[in-house]
XYZ file of C-alpha atoms in Angstrom:
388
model
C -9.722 52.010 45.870
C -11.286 48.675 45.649
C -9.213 45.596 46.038
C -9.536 42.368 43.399
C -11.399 39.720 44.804
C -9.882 36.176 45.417
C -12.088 35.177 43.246
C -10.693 37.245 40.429
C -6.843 35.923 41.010
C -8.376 32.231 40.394
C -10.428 32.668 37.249
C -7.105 33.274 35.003
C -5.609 30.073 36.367
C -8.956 27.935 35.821
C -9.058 29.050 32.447
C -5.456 28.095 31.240
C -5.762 24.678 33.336
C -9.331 24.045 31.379
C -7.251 24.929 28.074
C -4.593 22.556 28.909
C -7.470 19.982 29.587
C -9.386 20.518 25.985
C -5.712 20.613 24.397
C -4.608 17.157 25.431
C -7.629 15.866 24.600
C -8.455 17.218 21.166
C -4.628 15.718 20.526
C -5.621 11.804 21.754
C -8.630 12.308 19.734
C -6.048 13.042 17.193
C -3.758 10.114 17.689
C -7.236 7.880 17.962
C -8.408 8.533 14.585
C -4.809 8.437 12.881
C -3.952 5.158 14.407
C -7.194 3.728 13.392
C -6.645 4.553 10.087
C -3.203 2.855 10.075
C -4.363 -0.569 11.786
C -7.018 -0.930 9.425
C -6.304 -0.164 6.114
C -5.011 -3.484 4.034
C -3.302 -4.016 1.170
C -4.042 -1.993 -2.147
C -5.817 -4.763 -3.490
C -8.189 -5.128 -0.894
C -8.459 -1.311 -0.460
C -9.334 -1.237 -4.246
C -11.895 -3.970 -4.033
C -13.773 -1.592 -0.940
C -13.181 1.470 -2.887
C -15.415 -0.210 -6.056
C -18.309 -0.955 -3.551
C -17.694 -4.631 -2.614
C -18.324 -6.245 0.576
C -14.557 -7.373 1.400
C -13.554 -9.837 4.131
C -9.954 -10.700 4.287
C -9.357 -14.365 5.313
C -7.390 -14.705 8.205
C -6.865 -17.129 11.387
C -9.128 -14.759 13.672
C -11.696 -14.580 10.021
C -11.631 -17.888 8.433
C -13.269 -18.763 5.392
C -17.310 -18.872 5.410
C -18.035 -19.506 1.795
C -21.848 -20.038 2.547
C -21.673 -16.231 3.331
C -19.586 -14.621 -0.063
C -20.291 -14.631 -3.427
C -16.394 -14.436 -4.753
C -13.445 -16.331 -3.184
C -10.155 -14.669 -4.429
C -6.915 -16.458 -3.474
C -3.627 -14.073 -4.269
C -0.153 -15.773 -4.345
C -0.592 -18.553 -1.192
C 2.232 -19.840 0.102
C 0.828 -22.695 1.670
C -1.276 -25.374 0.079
C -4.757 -26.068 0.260
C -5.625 -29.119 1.803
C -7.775 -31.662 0.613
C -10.992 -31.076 2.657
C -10.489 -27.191 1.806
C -10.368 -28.087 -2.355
C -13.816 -30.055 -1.781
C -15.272 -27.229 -0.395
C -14.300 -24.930 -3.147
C -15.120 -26.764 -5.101
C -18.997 -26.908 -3.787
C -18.750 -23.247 -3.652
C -18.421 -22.844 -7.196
C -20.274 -25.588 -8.357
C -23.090 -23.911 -6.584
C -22.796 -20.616 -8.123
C -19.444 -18.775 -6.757
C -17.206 -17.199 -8.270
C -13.128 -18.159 -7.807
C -10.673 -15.940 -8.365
C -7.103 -17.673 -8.006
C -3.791 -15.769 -8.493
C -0.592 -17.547 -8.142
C 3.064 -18.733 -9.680
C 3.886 -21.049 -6.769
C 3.112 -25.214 -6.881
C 0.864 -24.334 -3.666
C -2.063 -24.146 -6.413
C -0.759 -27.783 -7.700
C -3.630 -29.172 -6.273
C -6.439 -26.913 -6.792
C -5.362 -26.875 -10.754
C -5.489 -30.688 -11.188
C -8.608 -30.709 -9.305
C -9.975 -28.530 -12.203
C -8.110 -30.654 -14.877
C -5.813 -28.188 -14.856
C -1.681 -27.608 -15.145
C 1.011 -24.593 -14.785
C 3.738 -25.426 -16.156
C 7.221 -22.630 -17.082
C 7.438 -20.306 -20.031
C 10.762 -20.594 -22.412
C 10.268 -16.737 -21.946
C 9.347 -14.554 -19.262
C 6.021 -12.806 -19.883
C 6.520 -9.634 -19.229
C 2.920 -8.333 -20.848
C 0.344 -10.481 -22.136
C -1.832 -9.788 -24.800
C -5.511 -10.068 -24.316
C -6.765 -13.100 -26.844
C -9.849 -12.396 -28.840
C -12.552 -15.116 -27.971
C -16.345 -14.839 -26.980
C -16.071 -11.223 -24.823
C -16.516 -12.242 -20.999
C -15.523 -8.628 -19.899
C -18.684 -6.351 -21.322
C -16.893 -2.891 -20.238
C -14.270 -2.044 -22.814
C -11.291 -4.724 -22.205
C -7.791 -3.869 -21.719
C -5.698 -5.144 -24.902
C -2.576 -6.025 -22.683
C -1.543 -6.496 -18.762
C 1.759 -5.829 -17.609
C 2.021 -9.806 -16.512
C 5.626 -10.335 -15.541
C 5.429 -13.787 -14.953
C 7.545 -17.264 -16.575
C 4.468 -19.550 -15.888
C 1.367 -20.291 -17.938
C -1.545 -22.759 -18.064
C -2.638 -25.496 -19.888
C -5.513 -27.883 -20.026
C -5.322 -31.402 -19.093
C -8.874 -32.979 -19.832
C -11.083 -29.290 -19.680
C -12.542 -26.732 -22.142
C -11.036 -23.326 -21.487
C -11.062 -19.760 -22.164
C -7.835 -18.257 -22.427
C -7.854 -14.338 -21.600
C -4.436 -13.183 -21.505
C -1.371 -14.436 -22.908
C 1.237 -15.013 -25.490
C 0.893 -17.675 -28.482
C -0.060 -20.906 -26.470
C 1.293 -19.675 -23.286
C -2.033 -18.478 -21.672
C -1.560 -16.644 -18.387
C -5.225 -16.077 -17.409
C -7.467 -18.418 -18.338
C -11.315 -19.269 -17.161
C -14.167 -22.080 -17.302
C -17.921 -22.375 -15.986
C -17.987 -24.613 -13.532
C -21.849 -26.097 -12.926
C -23.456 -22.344 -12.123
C -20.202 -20.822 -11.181
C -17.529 -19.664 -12.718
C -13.588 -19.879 -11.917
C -10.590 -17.849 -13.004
C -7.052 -18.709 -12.523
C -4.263 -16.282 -13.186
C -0.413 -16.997 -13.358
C 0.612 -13.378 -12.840
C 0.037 -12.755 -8.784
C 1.862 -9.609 -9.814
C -0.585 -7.833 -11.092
C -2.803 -7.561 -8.235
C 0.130 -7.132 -5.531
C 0.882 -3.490 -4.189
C 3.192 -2.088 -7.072
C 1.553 -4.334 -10.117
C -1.556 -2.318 -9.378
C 0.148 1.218 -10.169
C 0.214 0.471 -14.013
C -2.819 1.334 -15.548
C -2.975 -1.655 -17.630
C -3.365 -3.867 -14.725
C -5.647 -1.196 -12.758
C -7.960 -1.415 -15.743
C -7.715 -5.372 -16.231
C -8.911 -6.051 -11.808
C -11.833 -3.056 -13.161
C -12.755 -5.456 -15.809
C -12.716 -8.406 -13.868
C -15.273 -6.970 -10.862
C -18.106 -6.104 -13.870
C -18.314 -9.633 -14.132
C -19.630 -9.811 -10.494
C -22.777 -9.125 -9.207
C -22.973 -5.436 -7.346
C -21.907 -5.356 -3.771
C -20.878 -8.925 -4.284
C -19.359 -10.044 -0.357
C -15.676 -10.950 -1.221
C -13.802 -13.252 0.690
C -10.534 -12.245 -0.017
C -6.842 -14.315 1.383
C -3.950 -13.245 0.635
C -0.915 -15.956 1.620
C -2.629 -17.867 3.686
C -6.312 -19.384 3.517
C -8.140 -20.645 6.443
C -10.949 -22.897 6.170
C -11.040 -23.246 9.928
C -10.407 -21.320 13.113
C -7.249 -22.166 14.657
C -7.714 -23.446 18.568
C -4.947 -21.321 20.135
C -7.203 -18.186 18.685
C -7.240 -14.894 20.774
C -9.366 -14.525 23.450
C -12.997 -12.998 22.080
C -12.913 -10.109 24.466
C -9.402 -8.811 23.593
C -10.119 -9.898 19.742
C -13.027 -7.271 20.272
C -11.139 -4.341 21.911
C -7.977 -4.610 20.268
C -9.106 -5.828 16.579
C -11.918 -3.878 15.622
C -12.569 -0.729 15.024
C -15.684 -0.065 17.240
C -13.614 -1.632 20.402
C -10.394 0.404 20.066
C -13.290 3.028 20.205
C -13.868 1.818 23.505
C -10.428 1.604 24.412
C -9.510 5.010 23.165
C -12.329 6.760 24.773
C -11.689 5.063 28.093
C -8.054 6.099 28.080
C -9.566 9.949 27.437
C -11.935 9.849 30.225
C -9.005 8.242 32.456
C -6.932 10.943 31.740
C -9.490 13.952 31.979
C -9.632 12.304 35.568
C -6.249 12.373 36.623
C -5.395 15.424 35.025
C -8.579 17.392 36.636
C -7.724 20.259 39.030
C -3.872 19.590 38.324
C -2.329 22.731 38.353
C 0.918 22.970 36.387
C 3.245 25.360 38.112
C 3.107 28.430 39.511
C 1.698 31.202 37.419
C 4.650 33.836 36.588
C 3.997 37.745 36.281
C 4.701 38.759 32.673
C 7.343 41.446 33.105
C 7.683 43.589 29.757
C 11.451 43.623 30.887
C 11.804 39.996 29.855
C 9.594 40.229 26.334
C 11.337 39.878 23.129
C 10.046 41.645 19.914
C 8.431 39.806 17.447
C 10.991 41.030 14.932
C 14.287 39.348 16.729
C 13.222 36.044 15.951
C 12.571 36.478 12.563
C 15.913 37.903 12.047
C 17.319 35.124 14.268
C 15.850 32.311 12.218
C 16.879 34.470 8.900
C 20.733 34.081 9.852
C 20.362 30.204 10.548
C 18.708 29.896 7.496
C 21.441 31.981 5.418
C 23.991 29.733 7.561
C 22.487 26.539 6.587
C 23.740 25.094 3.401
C 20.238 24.227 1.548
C 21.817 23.619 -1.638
C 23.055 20.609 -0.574
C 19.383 19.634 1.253
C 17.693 19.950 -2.233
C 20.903 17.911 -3.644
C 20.292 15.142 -1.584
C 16.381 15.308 -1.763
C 17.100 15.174 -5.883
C 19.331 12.160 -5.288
C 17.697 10.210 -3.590
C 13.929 10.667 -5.167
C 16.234 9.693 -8.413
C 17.258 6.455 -6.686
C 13.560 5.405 -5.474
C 12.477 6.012 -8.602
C 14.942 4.134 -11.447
C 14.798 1.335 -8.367
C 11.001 1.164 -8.577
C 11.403 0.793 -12.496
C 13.519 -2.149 -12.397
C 12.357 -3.563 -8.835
C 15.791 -3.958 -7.121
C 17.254 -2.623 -4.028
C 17.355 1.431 -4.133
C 20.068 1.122 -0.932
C 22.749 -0.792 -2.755
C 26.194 1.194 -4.103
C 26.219 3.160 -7.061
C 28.344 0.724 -9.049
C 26.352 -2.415 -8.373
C 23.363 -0.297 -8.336
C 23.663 0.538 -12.063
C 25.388 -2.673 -12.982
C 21.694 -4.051 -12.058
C 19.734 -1.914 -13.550
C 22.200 -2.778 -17.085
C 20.950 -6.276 -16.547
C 17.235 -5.730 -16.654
C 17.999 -2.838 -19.477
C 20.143 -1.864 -22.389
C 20.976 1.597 -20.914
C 24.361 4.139 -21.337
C 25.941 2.567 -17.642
C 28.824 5.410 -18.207
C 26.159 7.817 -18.263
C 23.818 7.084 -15.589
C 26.646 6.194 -12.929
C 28.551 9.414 -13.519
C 25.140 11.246 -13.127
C 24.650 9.731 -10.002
C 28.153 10.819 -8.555
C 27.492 14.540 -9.621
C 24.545 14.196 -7.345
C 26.704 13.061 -4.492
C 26.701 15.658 -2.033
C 29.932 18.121 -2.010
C 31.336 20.679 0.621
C 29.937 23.441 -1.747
C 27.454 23.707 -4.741
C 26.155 26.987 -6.552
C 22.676 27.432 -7.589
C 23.060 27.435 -11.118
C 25.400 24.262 -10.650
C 21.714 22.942 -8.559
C 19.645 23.616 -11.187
C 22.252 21.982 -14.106
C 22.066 19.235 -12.229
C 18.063 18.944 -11.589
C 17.845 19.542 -15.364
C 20.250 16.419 -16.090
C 17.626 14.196 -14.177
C 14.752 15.412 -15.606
C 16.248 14.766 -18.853
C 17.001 11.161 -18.001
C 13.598 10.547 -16.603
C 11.988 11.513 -20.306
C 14.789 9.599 -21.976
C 13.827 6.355 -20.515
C 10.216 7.069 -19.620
C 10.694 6.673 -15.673
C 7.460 7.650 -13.551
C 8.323 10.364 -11.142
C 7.389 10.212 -7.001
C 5.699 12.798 -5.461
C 9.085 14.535 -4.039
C 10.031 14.617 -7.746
C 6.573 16.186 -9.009
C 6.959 19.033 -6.710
């Protein structure tokens, strides 16, 4: 009888150790791509702004401002003034055919808005939506009739010949003027542009209406909170700038880390192989039973309770921006402030959701019903947990 070559014993370990290998690289090529995806994606605004074809730069100490190299400077919500050299240069950049885009509520614009002959000054009112004024159209594509504004400050003209946009009698909360071959906008609802202002469809549809005014594949310089005209002089080294703040040099990074580990790792053999003894082997249908009974075991009714409860929460804090974390009573006593709403109702709603030792199905399902019934009562968008 003939006897196995060493050579046969070997070739099941190789293979398993070359599996191992692929395996724990295929997963770092995993992580690579995820956590590039994560470091560089910005705000919604600026993702937005990509996603309609512009050339976006976002200002920033490492990327200060070249305005020689964009066509549109947009400024959303600073909260530190421009300085005076900076407002002169602006100024050039639009008097030479720019476009400005500023969005902001705070007095770091003060100076940027008198340069322009320009003042903000507060509402008696807060405008929550602004209606769009009908003057000489300067969006061609089908303007939105009203932006979801939310803002108490408007404009006004000091010694300069507007256009008012958006607003609410004399109260004008986006307002623009040529400015020798360029044109500026200012806008005294930051809001709109910011993360959640850009989920209504109003506002969505007014930032679409705004871009047709620009040229296509316009280069955007785009600062949001800070501007910076200048580099600063403690900036990071080039070389780790490069490899740690860019895309093609955590590349280089990632694949080095790879090739270091394929190195290491090479040859390693990870234990002893074990016979398989069919002694030992369970049947596939034991642990299907097994996870059956901890499943039966498991009290899931009050899982999908809590899931219910809490996408409730998000969501009615979401409508009314305030804290989604805070206790029932003082949750609801907010949400009364910011809307005339049955309080009675909606707080003991939210202590049937509470989670109890023990809740029936049907009693699950009363309950879901109750919510979904409040949502369509008051017109609440749902989150994706909810939608499910």
């Amino acid at each position: 009888m003939n006897q196995p070559c060493s050579f046969d014993k070997e070739r099941p370990r190789m293979t398993v150790i070359r599996i191992c290998h692929f395996s724990i690289s295929l997963i770092i090529l995993s992580f690579f791509g995820v956590s590039c995806d994560q470091l560089y994606q910005g705000s919604t605004l600026y993702e937005v702004l990509r996603a309609l074809g512009f050339r976006v730069t976002e200002i920033s100490i490492d990327e200060p401002a070249r305005l020689n190299r964009l066509d549109v400077l947009f400024l959303q919500q600073l909260n530190k003034a421009l300085e005076e050299g900076e407002i002169e240069e602006i100024h050039k950049f639009v008097a030479e055919g720019g476009t400005l885009i500023a969005a902001g509520d705070t007095s770091t614009l003060d100076s940027l808005l008198f340069d322009y002959g320009l003042e903000m000054h507060e509402t008696l009112k807060t405008l929550e939506t602004s209606q769009r004024i009908p003057v000489a159209p300067v969006f061609s594509d089908r303007p939105v009739d009203e932006i979801f504004s939310k803002t108490e400050y408007a404009f006004r003209s000091i010694e300069r010949d507007i256009t008012p946009l958006f607003g609410r009698g004399t109260d004008y909360s986006v307002v623009t003027f040529r400015e020798g071959d360029g044109r500026a906008y200012f806008i005294s609802c930051p809001f709109i542009f910011d993360d959640f202002g850009l989920g209504d469809d109003r506002n969505a549809t007014f930032l679409y209406n705004l871009m047709t005014t620009l040229p296509r594949r316009a280069r955007i310089g785009l600062a949001e909170s800070r501007y910076y005209a200048f580099g600063s002089t403690d900036a990071a080294d080039p070389l780790i700038h490069l490899l740690f703040k860019t895309p093609v040099g955590l590349g280089i990074v990632y694949v080095g880390l790879i090739i270091f580990l394929f190195l290491v790792l090479r040859g390693k053999r990870f234990g002893k192989p074990l016979a398989v003894e069919e002694a030992h082997r369970r049947f596939g249908s034991e642990y299907v039973l097994a996870i059956t009974a901890l499943y039966q075991k498991g009290n899931t009714q009050l899982a999908v309770l809590k899931q219910i409860r809490d996408a409730f929460r998000t969501d009615l804090a979401a409508r009314w921006d305030i804290n989604p974390k805070l206790e029932t009573a003082s949750f609801v006593e907010e949400i009364a402030k910011r809307k005339p709403i049955d309080a009675d109702e909606l707080r003991e709603l939210l202590k049937r959701l509470e989670p109890h030792e023990e809740i029936s199905e049907a009693h699950l399902l009363s309950l879901a019903k109750q919510v979904e019934a409040f949502y369509d009562k008051e017109k609440i968008g749902r989150t994706l947990l909810m939608q499910r």
